[in-house]
mmCIF file of C-alpha atoms in Angstrom:
data_model
loop_
_atom_site.group_PDB
_atom_site.id
_atom_site.type_symbol
_atom_site.label_atom_id
_atom_site.label_comp_id
_atom_site.label_asym_id
_atom_site.label_seq_id
_atom_site.Cartn_x
_atom_site.Cartn_y
_atom_site.Cartn_z
ATOM 1 C CA ASP A 103 -11.718 22.817 -7.248
ATOM 2 C CA ALA A 104 -15.055 22.827 -9.087
ATOM 3 C CA LYS A 105 -18.132 21.263 -7.503
ATOM 4 C CA THR A 106 -20.101 18.679 -8.976
ATOM 5 C CA THR A 107 -23.671 17.796 -8.655
ATOM 6 C CA GLN A 108 -25.270 14.163 -9.310
ATOM 7 C CA PRO A 109 -28.543 12.662 -8.618
ATOM 8 C CA PRO A 110 -28.651 11.009 -5.008
ATOM 9 C CA SER A 111 -29.643 6.988 -6.191
ATOM 10 C CA MET A 112 -30.487 5.608 -9.637
ATOM 11 C CA ASP A 113 -31.541 2.144 -10.379
ATOM 12 C CA CYS A 114 -30.526 -0.030 -13.106
ATOM 13 C CA ALA A 115 -32.162 -3.491 -14.754
ATOM 14 C CA GLU A 116 -29.370 -6.165 -14.592
ATOM 15 C CA GLY A 117 -27.741 -6.484 -18.037
ATOM 16 C CA ARG A 118 -28.807 -2.604 -19.087
ATOM 17 C CA ALA A 119 -26.819 0.163 -19.584
ATOM 18 C CA ALA A 120 -26.265 2.395 -16.345
ATOM 19 C CA ASN A 121 -25.627 5.928 -17.711
ATOM 20 C CA LEU A 122 -24.775 8.321 -14.122
ATOM 21 C CA PRO A 123 -25.014 12.131 -15.371
ATOM 22 C CA CYS A 124 -22.671 14.731 -13.357
ATOM 23 C CA ASN A 125 -22.721 18.393 -13.611
ATOM 24 C CA HIS A 126 -19.698 20.201 -13.245
ATOM 25 C CA SER A 127 -20.567 23.805 -14.667
ATOM 26 C CA THR A 128 -17.808 25.473 -12.826
ATOM 27 C CA ILE A 129 -15.148 23.790 -14.121
ATOM 28 C CA SER A 130 -11.843 25.310 -15.177
ATOM 29 C CA GLY A 131 -9.583 24.283 -18.513
ATOM 30 C CA ASN A 132 -7.159 22.280 -16.503
ATOM 31 C CA GLU A 133 -9.232 20.123 -14.486
ATOM 32 C CA TYR A 134 -9.967 16.487 -15.093
ATOM 33 C CA VAL A 135 -13.335 14.851 -14.239
ATOM 34 C CA TYR A 136 -12.698 11.490 -12.380
ATOM 35 C CA TRP A 137 -15.239 8.456 -11.516
ATOM 36 C CA TYR A 138 -14.685 6.339 -8.518
ATOM 37 C CA ARG A 139 -17.207 3.979 -6.964
ATOM 38 C CA GLN A 140 -17.475 2.410 -3.459
ATOM 39 C CA ILE A 141 -18.700 -0.878 -3.207
ATOM 40 C CA HIS A 142 -20.237 -1.067 0.789
ATOM 41 C CA SER A 143 -17.671 0.376 3.181
ATOM 42 C CA GLN A 144 -14.637 -0.970 0.750
ATOM 43 C CA GLY A 145 -12.099 1.573 -0.155
ATOM 44 C CA PRO A 146 -12.847 3.581 -3.532
ATOM 45 C CA GLN A 147 -12.083 2.191 -6.204
ATOM 46 C CA TYR A 148 -10.997 4.187 -9.548
ATOM 47 C CA ILE A 149 -13.256 3.653 -12.949
ATOM 48 C CA ILE A 150 -11.851 6.342 -15.285
ATOM 49 C CA HIS A 151 -11.321 9.896 -15.619
ATOM 50 C CA GLY A 152 -10.785 12.581 -18.508
ATOM 51 C CA LEU A 153 -9.965 15.761 -19.533
ATOM 52 C CA LYS A 154 -12.121 16.551 -22.520
ATOM 53 C CA ASN A 155 -12.224 13.763 -24.899
ATOM 54 C CA ASN A 156 -14.389 11.120 -24.493
ATOM 55 C CA GLU A 157 -12.690 7.808 -22.843
ATOM 56 C CA THR A 158 -13.264 4.202 -22.665
ATOM 57 C CA ASN A 159 -11.945 1.429 -20.586
ATOM 58 C CA GLU A 160 -12.303 -2.380 -19.777
ATOM 59 C CA MET A 161 -14.825 -1.057 -16.778
ATOM 60 C CA ALA A 162 -16.918 2.248 -18.344
ATOM 61 C CA SER A 163 -16.915 4.970 -20.952
ATOM 62 C CA LEU A 164 -16.751 8.418 -19.893
ATOM 63 C CA ILE A 165 -18.522 11.317 -21.945
ATOM 64 C CA ILE A 166 -17.818 14.778 -21.407
ATOM 65 C CA THR A 167 -19.686 17.451 -23.288
ATOM 66 C CA GLU A 168 -18.175 19.887 -25.723
ATOM 67 C CA ASP A 169 -18.203 22.845 -22.780
ATOM 68 C CA ARG A 170 -16.827 20.397 -20.320
ATOM 69 C CA LYS A 171 -19.802 21.234 -17.796
ATOM 70 C CA SER A 172 -21.242 18.272 -17.362
ATOM 71 C CA SER A 173 -20.624 14.453 -18.276
ATOM 72 C CA THR A 174 -21.949 11.001 -18.490
ATOM 73 C CA LEU A 175 -20.343 7.565 -16.884
ATOM 74 C CA ILE A 176 -21.614 4.837 -18.635
ATOM 75 C CA LEU A 177 -21.352 0.940 -17.235
ATOM 76 C CA PRO A 178 -22.274 -1.225 -21.002
ATOM 77 C CA HIS A 179 -23.694 -4.011 -19.065
ATOM 78 C CA ALA A 180 -24.458 -3.411 -15.369
ATOM 79 C CA THR A 181 -24.861 -6.710 -12.895
ATOM 80 C CA LEU A 182 -25.101 -6.890 -9.567
ATOM 81 C CA ARG A 183 -21.630 -6.574 -8.449
ATOM 82 C CA ASP A 184 -21.655 -2.791 -9.838
ATOM 83 C CA THR A 185 -24.295 -1.865 -7.355
ATOM 84 C CA ALA A 186 -22.340 0.902 -5.362
ATOM 85 C CA VAL A 187 -22.042 4.699 -4.399
ATOM 86 C CA TYR A 188 -20.463 6.347 -7.827
ATOM 87 C CA TYR A 189 -18.557 9.606 -7.209
ATOM 88 C CA CYS A 190 -17.930 12.247 -9.636
ATOM 89 C CA ILE A 191 -14.880 14.663 -8.792
ATOM 90 C CA VAL A 192 -13.537 17.460 -10.784
ATOM 91 C CA ARG A 193 -9.646 17.501 -9.811
ATOM 92 C CA GLY A 194 -6.996 20.053 -10.594
ATOM 93 C CA LYS A 195 -3.322 19.461 -10.607
ATOM 94 C CA TRP A 196 -0.309 21.118 -8.751
ATOM 95 C CA ASN A 197 3.076 21.488 -10.668
ATOM 96 C CA SER A 198 4.303 18.274 -8.146
ATOM 97 C CA GLY A 199 1.453 16.316 -7.430
ATOM 98 C CA ASN A 200 -2.204 15.839 -7.917
ATOM 99 C CA THR A 201 -4.595 17.948 -5.773
ATOM 100 C CA PRO A 202 -6.364 15.558 -2.971
ATOM 101 C CA LEU A 203 -9.887 13.903 -4.388
ATOM 102 C CA VAL A 204 -12.351 15.661 -2.621
ATOM 103 C CA PHE A 205 -15.565 13.277 -2.244
ATOM 104 C CA GLY A 206 -19.316 14.748 -2.413
ATOM 105 C CA LYS A 207 -22.376 12.611 -1.681
ATOM 106 C CA GLY A 208 -22.282 10.492 -4.988
ATOM 107 C CA THR A 209 -24.491 8.715 -6.769
ATOM 108 C CA ARG A 210 -26.261 5.330 -5.347
ATOM 109 C CA LEU A 211 -26.470 2.837 -7.885
ATOM 110 C CA SER A 212 -28.699 -0.325 -7.734
ATOM 111 C CA VAL A 213 -28.440 -2.796 -9.971
ATOM 112 C CA ILE A 214 -31.457 -4.680 -9.927
ATOM 113 C CA ALA A 215 -32.225 -8.776 -11.099
ATOM 114 C CA ASP B 210 -6.185 -5.983 -4.875
ATOM 115 C CA SER B 211 -5.355 -2.013 -5.456
ATOM 116 C CA GLY B 212 -1.307 -2.847 -4.204
ATOM 117 C CA VAL B 213 -2.071 -0.107 -1.186
ATOM 118 C CA THR B 214 -2.367 -1.794 2.193
ATOM 119 C CA GLN B 215 -3.567 -0.678 5.145
ATOM 120 C CA THR B 216 -2.717 -2.160 8.743
ATOM 121 C CA PRO B 217 -4.425 -2.648 10.959
ATOM 122 C CA LYS B 218 -7.683 -4.080 9.414
ATOM 123 C CA HIS B 219 -9.617 -3.710 12.597
ATOM 124 C CA LEU B 220 -8.956 -1.542 15.690
ATOM 125 C CA ILE B 221 -11.053 -1.589 18.973
ATOM 126 C CA THR B 222 -9.689 1.375 21.555
ATOM 127 C CA ALA B 223 -10.720 3.336 24.186
ATOM 128 C CA THR B 224 -11.598 6.685 24.837
ATOM 129 C CA GLY B 225 -8.554 8.801 25.429
ATOM 130 C CA GLN B 226 -6.012 5.982 24.149
ATOM 131 C CA ARG B 227 -3.742 6.964 20.847
ATOM 132 C CA VAL B 228 -3.298 4.509 17.916
ATOM 133 C CA THR B 229 -1.621 4.605 15.152
ATOM 134 C CA LEU B 230 -2.489 3.590 11.596
ATOM 135 C CA ARG B 231 -0.223 2.399 8.801
ATOM 136 C CA CYS B 232 -0.230 2.811 5.160
ATOM 137 C CA SER B 233 2.203 1.409 2.523
ATOM 138 C CA PRO B 234 1.605 3.211 -1.139
ATOM 139 C CA ARG B 235 1.977 1.230 -3.902
ATOM 140 C CA SER B 236 5.425 0.875 -5.230
ATOM 141 C CA GLY B 237 6.681 4.062 -6.594
ATOM 142 C CA ASP B 238 3.925 6.416 -5.713
ATOM 143 C CA LEU B 239 4.720 9.231 -3.904
ATOM 144 C CA SER B 240 1.781 10.852 -2.556
ATOM 145 C CA VAL B 241 -0.122 9.424 0.389
ATOM 146 C CA TYR B 242 -3.770 10.939 1.165
ATOM 147 C CA TRP B 243 -5.731 9.773 4.360
ATOM 148 C CA TYR B 244 -9.571 9.989 4.536
ATOM 149 C CA GLN B 245 -12.147 9.739 7.092
ATOM 150 C CA GLN B 246 -15.571 7.974 6.561
ATOM 151 C CA SER B 247 -18.372 7.807 9.133
ATOM 152 C CA LEU B 248 -21.483 7.219 9.017
ATOM 153 C CA ASP B 249 -23.256 10.534 8.942
ATOM 154 C CA GLN B 250 -20.163 12.266 7.201
ATOM 155 C CA GLY B 251 -19.279 10.702 4.272
ATOM 156 C CA LEU B 252 -15.574 10.479 2.712
ATOM 157 C CA GLN B 253 -13.592 13.519 4.236
ATOM 158 C CA PHE B 254 -9.991 14.077 3.346
ATOM 159 C CA LEU B 255 -7.778 14.802 6.205
ATOM 160 C CA ILE B 256 -4.078 14.909 4.582
ATOM 161 C CA HIS B 257 -1.960 14.636 1.945
ATOM 162 C CA TYR B 258 1.851 13.952 1.781
ATOM 163 C CA TYR B 259 3.954 14.050 -0.992
ATOM 164 C CA ASN B 260 7.736 12.566 -1.239
ATOM 165 C CA GLY B 261 7.883 13.029 2.800
ATOM 166 C CA GLU B 262 6.541 16.894 2.607
ATOM 167 C CA GLU B 263 2.736 17.877 3.623
ATOM 168 C CA ARG B 264 1.283 19.211 1.101
ATOM 169 C CA ALA B 265 -1.941 19.785 1.676
ATOM 170 C CA LYS B 266 -4.625 19.669 5.144
ATOM 171 C CA GLY B 267 -8.506 18.920 5.182
ATOM 172 C CA ASN B 268 -10.326 18.246 7.731
ATOM 173 C CA ILE B 269 -8.177 17.097 10.311
ATOM 174 C CA LEU B 270 -8.477 17.630 13.943
ATOM 175 C CA GLU B 271 -5.413 18.875 16.067
ATOM 176 C CA ARG B 272 -5.577 15.700 18.197
ATOM 177 C CA PHE B 273 -4.209 13.998 14.634
ATOM 178 C CA SER B 274 -1.109 14.132 12.701
ATOM 179 C CA ALA B 275 0.205 12.153 9.929
ATOM 180 C CA GLN B 276 3.799 11.542 8.638
ATOM 181 C CA GLN B 277 5.620 10.212 5.595
ATOM 182 C CA PHE B 278 8.549 8.294 5.750
ATOM 183 C CA PRO B 279 11.980 8.137 3.597
ATOM 184 C CA ASP B 280 10.716 4.792 2.530
ATOM 185 C CA LEU B 281 7.074 6.330 1.592
ATOM 186 C CA HIS B 282 5.208 4.697 3.517
ATOM 187 C CA SER B 283 2.779 6.863 6.177
ATOM 188 C CA GLU B 284 0.919 6.858 9.465
ATOM 189 C CA LEU B 285 -1.818 8.604 11.115
ATOM 190 C CA ASN B 286 -1.661 9.055 14.504
ATOM 191 C CA LEU B 287 -4.970 9.332 16.630
ATOM 192 C CA SER B 288 -4.900 10.623 19.961
ATOM 193 C CA SER B 289 -7.029 11.384 22.779
ATOM 194 C CA LEU B 290 -9.552 9.597 20.927
ATOM 195 C CA GLU B 291 -13.539 9.795 21.376
ATOM 196 C CA LEU B 292 -16.402 8.284 20.428
ATOM 197 C CA GLY B 293 -16.663 10.635 17.278
ATOM 198 C CA ASP B 294 -13.675 9.075 16.248
ATOM 199 C CA SER B 295 -14.916 5.579 14.994
ATOM 200 C CA ALA B 296 -14.754 5.581 11.454
ATOM 201 C CA LEU B 297 -13.385 3.624 8.749
ATOM 202 C CA TYR B 298 -9.812 5.301 7.787
ATOM 203 C CA PHE B 299 -8.925 5.049 4.228
ATOM 204 C CA CYS B 300 -5.226 5.627 3.150
ATOM 205 C CA ALA B 301 -4.880 6.194 -0.975
ATOM 206 C CA SER B 302 -1.631 6.639 -3.004
ATOM 207 C CA SER B 303 -0.903 8.448 -6.600
ATOM 208 C CA GLU B 304 2.429 9.101 -8.615
ATOM 209 C CA GLY B 305 2.030 12.442 -7.896
ATOM 210 C CA GLY B 306 3.103 13.670 -11.363
ATOM 211 C CA ILE B 307 1.870 16.272 -13.535
ATOM 212 C CA GLY B 308 -0.386 14.091 -15.579
ATOM 213 C CA GLY B 309 -3.624 13.489 -14.500
ATOM 214 C CA THR B 310 -2.998 10.237 -12.487
ATOM 215 C CA GLU B 311 -5.516 8.318 -10.352
ATOM 216 C CA ALA B 312 -5.237 7.553 -6.800
ATOM 217 C CA PHE B 313 -5.598 3.821 -5.516
ATOM 218 C CA PHE B 314 -7.360 3.171 -2.092
ATOM 219 C CA GLY B 315 -6.604 0.668 0.648
ATOM 220 C CA GLN B 316 -9.325 -1.524 1.852
ATOM 221 C CA GLY B 317 -9.095 0.853 5.339
ATOM 222 C CA THR B 318 -9.001 0.648 8.762
ATOM 223 C CA ARG B 319 -12.409 0.067 11.041
ATOM 224 C CA LEU B 320 -11.693 2.162 13.890
ATOM 225 C CA THR B 321 -14.122 1.543 16.780
ATOM 226 C CA VAL B 322 -13.946 3.778 19.998
ATOM 227 C CA VAL B 323 -15.494 2.349 22.930
#
């Protein structure tokens, strides 16, 4: 699976949009981009994933560049409860099941009141 | 609530002992993954089972073993425990289909070896 590069930490003011970048320049054509977050020692929580089109759900939006070498996770109105470590993961798939998620160090997002 | 259940939530045991961690995946999920998270190592993938068969191994020690049973629940066995095995152990499950599906994590078992 392709490696990802994320900034180690970011701050965001409460109520503002949080834009978390991720570089994955070695991504291959059948690999998905996944985002998870972990709030203080809880189990990682799935946020969103995409292949090449932008995606949006109730939690966030995922913007993937046309060349797929980078992506941005957008939390539209960050709250204090969004303070967490955010992981960007590139993940391939097998014919009979998904490959494991390999976590890097992620970005520690601090939402400030 | 992710639908993945891990038991016990907390476990304290002595060095040299053996423990078993249990994971019940979400209903219908065929894949189970185990992860270890210690303070200095981050989330480390240990092992993956799909429909009862081992599919991939990560950084799993020989003292550790796992299995997935016919009802799809999984157990992680840790033996000859050392102080350094103290960590959070997470289980995750996913459908395991050919599409890009997400994995859901349990709340973990906190193991303390004293």
